[in-house]
Amino acid sequence: EEVSRHKVVLECLFVDIMRLLSMRLVRSFDSEYECGFVVGSVSTSNNGSNVRGNMLSAEERREVLRRLGGKNASTTKANTERTSETPKNEILAQMQRQKSVFSVCSEIDPKATNMLPVRKHVDHVLLQKLATKVSAMMQSRDGTPQKIRKSDLTGAVEIINDAWRDACRVFELVYPSAVQPLRNKITSATRLC
């Protein structure tokens, strides 16, 4: 019963996101460059001592950077204070510095800027984050969060995927002409959650 209740809530959330996407009030990234630029962007507070991600937390940015094959993010509070520079977008820098195997082997368009794909890594990190939150809500007893196991996350991802499929069916009934471009964009929806 608890699982079905959370699935219904997720389904409602996804229907709302699909509606916003169909109305073009929200959108996904147009390119790998835009994705890397947005998710890697950080800002500082007025006094320059507090570095904060605009879309991803520091831990999530480090995970995306790690998945891209880079080192852990080196922009720490101490480094920022010491250099007094604007924090660097390390995700975008890694995408531009390192080439994928496919782009090195293919000479289809030599003028094209071949960057590492980042969207799939961002999608994975955000889906895991949503699964963690769903799993924590399902396991909490009297508002007290319980320890989350890896098997719980796998179950939560399945619940999220089921809720997305059900939301697509509901949305297709209400807005039949708008659902086709949205059908397989669960990862786009997780970016908006």
Tab-separated table of C-alpha atoms in Angstrom:
chain	number	residue	atom	x	y	z
A	1	GLU	CA	0.000	0.000	0.000
A	2	GLU	CA	2.840	2.398	0.864
A	3	VAL	CA	4.597	1.628	-2.440
A	4	SER	CA	1.458	2.236	-4.497
A	5	ARG	CA	0.855	5.540	-2.715
A	6	HIS	CA	4.359	6.778	-3.554
A	7	LYS	CA	3.983	5.536	-7.119
A	8	VAL	CA	0.762	7.547	-7.526
A	9	VAL	CA	2.480	10.684	-6.211
A	10	LEU	CA	5.384	10.195	-8.634
A	11	GLU	CA	2.917	9.609	-11.456
A	12	CYS	CA	1.182	12.925	-10.700
A	13	LEU	CA	4.565	14.678	-10.598
A	14	PHE	CA	5.549	13.189	-13.964
A	15	VAL	CA	2.218	14.132	-15.578
A	16	ASP	CA	2.779	17.703	-14.409
A	17	ILE	CA	6.323	17.672	-15.809
A	18	MET	CA	5.089	16.282	-19.127
A	19	ARG	CA	2.492	19.030	-19.295
A	20	LEU	CA	5.153	21.691	-18.656
A	21	LEU	CA	7.397	20.104	-21.297
A	22	SER	CA	4.564	19.991	-23.845
A	23	MET	CA	3.782	23.662	-23.180
A	24	ARG	CA	7.512	24.413	-23.593
A	25	LEU	CA	7.624	26.106	-20.200
A	26	VAL	CA	10.531	23.860	-19.259
A	27	ARG	CA	12.961	22.061	-21.504
A	28	SER	CA	15.881	19.719	-21.441
A	29	PHE	CA	19.382	20.537	-22.633
A	30	ASP	CA	19.871	21.169	-26.353
A	31	SER	CA	23.452	19.900	-26.463
A	32	GLU	CA	26.186	18.224	-24.466
A	33	TYR	CA	27.943	21.597	-24.213
A	34	GLU	CA	24.879	23.259	-22.684
A	35	CYS	CA	24.463	20.392	-20.230
A	36	GLY	CA	28.118	20.555	-19.148
A	37	PHE	CA	27.997	24.330	-18.877
A	38	VAL	CA	24.837	24.351	-16.725
A	39	VAL	CA	25.551	21.413	-14.418
A	40	GLY	CA	29.168	22.410	-13.860
A	41	SER	CA	28.430	26.051	-13.128
A	42	VAL	CA	29.077	27.238	-9.614
A	43	SER	CA	28.607	30.571	-7.929
A	44	THR	CA	29.972	32.158	-4.790
A	45	SER	CA	28.269	34.092	-2.072
A	46	ASN	CA	28.716	37.845	-1.767
A	47	ASN	CA	31.816	37.535	0.394
A	48	GLY	CA	33.281	34.871	-1.923
A	49	SER	CA	33.686	32.241	0.757
A	50	ASN	CA	30.779	29.953	-0.088
A	51	VAL	CA	30.943	28.012	-3.392
A	52	ARG	CA	27.595	26.581	-4.468
A	53	GLY	CA	26.442	24.654	-7.527
A	54	ASN	CA	23.660	26.164	-9.586
A	55	MET	CA	22.043	22.814	-10.445
A	56	LEU	CA	24.039	20.051	-8.779
A	57	SER	CA	25.466	19.792	-5.310
A	58	ALA	CA	29.234	19.499	-4.875
A	59	GLU	CA	28.921	15.754	-4.305
A	60	GLU	CA	26.829	15.321	-7.463
A	61	ARG	CA	29.299	17.396	-9.502
A	62	ARG	CA	32.169	15.226	-8.207
A	63	GLU	CA	30.244	12.074	-9.182
A	64	VAL	CA	29.580	13.377	-12.718
A	65	LEU	CA	33.236	14.411	-13.007
A	66	ARG	CA	34.343	10.974	-11.790
A	67	ARG	CA	32.082	9.302	-14.379
A	68	LEU	CA	33.661	11.485	-17.071
A	69	GLY	CA	37.053	10.091	-16.084
A	70	GLY	CA	38.268	13.148	-14.220
A	71	LYS	CA	39.721	13.519	-10.776
A	72	ASN	CA	37.634	14.624	-7.833
A	73	ALA	CA	36.732	18.291	-7.988
A	74	SER	CA	39.650	20.349	-6.719
A	75	THR	CA	37.701	23.560	-6.128
A	76	THR	CA	37.484	23.583	-2.379
A	77	LYS	CA	36.805	26.403	-0.003
A	78	ALA	CA	40.518	26.700	0.740
A	79	ASN	CA	41.506	26.771	-2.948
A	80	THR	CA	38.862	29.365	-3.737
A	81	GLU	CA	40.004	31.611	-0.898
A	82	ARG	CA	43.674	31.126	-1.753
A	83	THR	CA	43.378	31.916	-5.462
A	84	SER	CA	40.509	34.404	-5.087
A	85	GLU	CA	39.335	33.398	-8.568
A	86	THR	CA	35.871	32.601	-9.761
A	87	PRO	CA	35.362	28.845	-9.318
A	88	LYS	CA	36.090	26.879	-12.487
A	89	ASN	CA	33.536	24.747	-14.308
A	90	GLU	CA	35.509	21.509	-14.006
A	91	ILE	CA	32.878	19.394	-15.765
A	92	LEU	CA	32.999	21.514	-18.910
A	93	ALA	CA	36.798	21.666	-18.750
A	94	GLN	CA	36.981	17.845	-18.537
A	95	MET	CA	34.548	17.498	-21.445
A	96	GLN	CA	36.690	19.783	-23.608
A	97	ARG	CA	40.038	18.340	-22.523
A	98	GLN	CA	39.316	14.632	-22.917
A	99	LYS	CA	37.964	13.071	-26.110
A	100	SER	CA	35.739	10.031	-26.312
A	101	VAL	CA	36.995	6.911	-28.099
A	102	PHE	CA	34.284	7.319	-30.733
A	103	SER	CA	35.218	10.909	-31.548
A	104	VAL	CA	38.921	10.049	-31.865
A	105	CYS	CA	38.226	7.098	-34.185
A	106	SER	CA	35.701	8.849	-36.414
A	107	GLU	CA	36.668	11.583	-38.801
A	108	ILE	CA	33.123	12.299	-39.987
A	109	ASP	CA	33.211	16.043	-39.400
A	110	PRO	CA	36.634	17.425	-38.474
A	111	LYS	CA	35.157	20.869	-37.758
A	112	ALA	CA	32.740	19.534	-35.130
A	113	THR	CA	33.773	19.980	-31.531
A	114	ASN	CA	33.756	16.484	-30.112
A	115	MET	CA	33.098	16.636	-26.406
A	116	LEU	CA	32.586	13.898	-23.884
A	117	PRO	CA	28.911	13.083	-23.429
A	118	VAL	CA	27.768	14.316	-20.029
A	119	ARG	CA	23.971	14.059	-20.194
A	120	LYS	CA	23.878	10.323	-19.553
A	121	HIS	CA	26.045	10.769	-16.447
A	122	VAL	CA	23.901	13.639	-15.152
A	123	ASP	CA	20.787	11.537	-15.815
A	124	HIS	CA	22.229	8.610	-13.851
A	125	VAL	CA	23.261	10.773	-10.887
A	126	LEU	CA	19.870	12.517	-10.730
A	127	LEU	CA	17.908	9.270	-11.125
A	128	GLN	CA	19.890	7.786	-8.230
A	129	LYS	CA	19.222	10.923	-6.178
A	130	LEU	CA	15.476	10.669	-6.845
A	131	ALA	CA	15.557	6.929	-6.071
A	132	THR	CA	17.327	7.658	-2.786
A	133	LYS	CA	14.645	10.167	-1.818
A	134	VAL	CA	11.817	7.823	-2.798
A	135	SER	CA	13.422	4.945	-0.917
A	136	ALA	CA	13.976	7.114	2.170
A	137	MET	CA	10.336	8.255	2.159
A	138	MET	CA	9.075	4.702	1.807
A	139	GLN	CA	11.235	3.429	4.654
A	140	SER	CA	10.762	6.253	7.120
A	141	ARG	CA	8.879	5.353	10.245
A	142	ASP	CA	7.163	8.191	12.016
A	143	GLY	CA	9.293	10.665	10.070
A	144	THR	CA	12.550	8.965	11.092
A	145	PRO	CA	14.627	8.014	8.033
A	146	GLN	CA	16.049	4.500	7.949
A	147	LYS	CA	19.314	3.266	6.439
A	148	ILE	CA	18.976	2.724	2.680
A	149	ARG	CA	20.347	-0.464	1.105
A	150	LYS	CA	21.439	-0.778	-2.523
A	151	SER	CA	18.598	-3.243	-3.180
A	152	ASP	CA	16.153	-0.588	-1.945
A	153	LEU	CA	17.511	1.822	-4.570
A	154	THR	CA	17.009	-0.755	-7.322
A	155	GLY	CA	13.401	-1.169	-6.201
A	156	ALA	CA	12.925	2.596	-6.075
A	157	VAL	CA	14.275	2.977	-9.633
A	158	GLU	CA	11.745	0.348	-10.776
A	159	ILE	CA	8.950	2.271	-9.023
A	160	ILE	CA	10.081	5.486	-10.728
A	161	ASN	CA	10.158	3.794	-14.148
A	162	ASP	CA	6.696	2.266	-13.575
A	163	ALA	CA	5.330	5.637	-12.496
A	164	TRP	CA	6.806	7.217	-15.645
A	165	ARG	CA	5.169	4.619	-17.915
A	166	ASP	CA	1.827	5.069	-16.157
A	167	ALA	CA	2.149	8.855	-16.381
A	168	CYS	CA	2.786	8.538	-20.138
A	169	ARG	CA	-0.428	6.535	-20.498
A	170	VAL	CA	-2.425	9.070	-18.483
A	171	PHE	CA	-0.921	11.992	-20.362
A	172	GLU	CA	-1.615	10.281	-23.697
A	173	LEU	CA	-5.307	9.994	-22.789
A	174	VAL	CA	-5.581	13.648	-21.812
A	175	TYR	CA	-3.230	15.155	-24.433
A	176	PRO	CA	-2.952	12.564	-27.240
A	177	SER	CA	-1.085	14.784	-29.714
A	178	ALA	CA	1.613	15.899	-27.262
A	179	VAL	CA	2.870	12.589	-25.858
A	180	GLN	CA	4.992	11.254	-28.739
A	181	PRO	CA	8.081	13.417	-28.207
A	182	LEU	CA	7.868	12.887	-24.437
A	183	ARG	CA	7.404	9.131	-24.233
A	184	ASN	CA	11.024	8.143	-23.534
A	185	LYS	CA	12.252	11.187	-21.638
A	186	ILE	CA	12.230	9.947	-18.055
A	187	THR	CA	15.801	11.152	-17.707
A	188	SER	CA	14.762	14.616	-18.844
A	189	ALA	CA	12.008	14.548	-16.249
A	190	THR	CA	14.407	13.592	-13.455
A	191	ARG	CA	16.474	16.677	-14.251
A	192	LEU	CA	13.375	18.770	-13.574
A	193	CYS	CA	12.412	17.110	-10.261
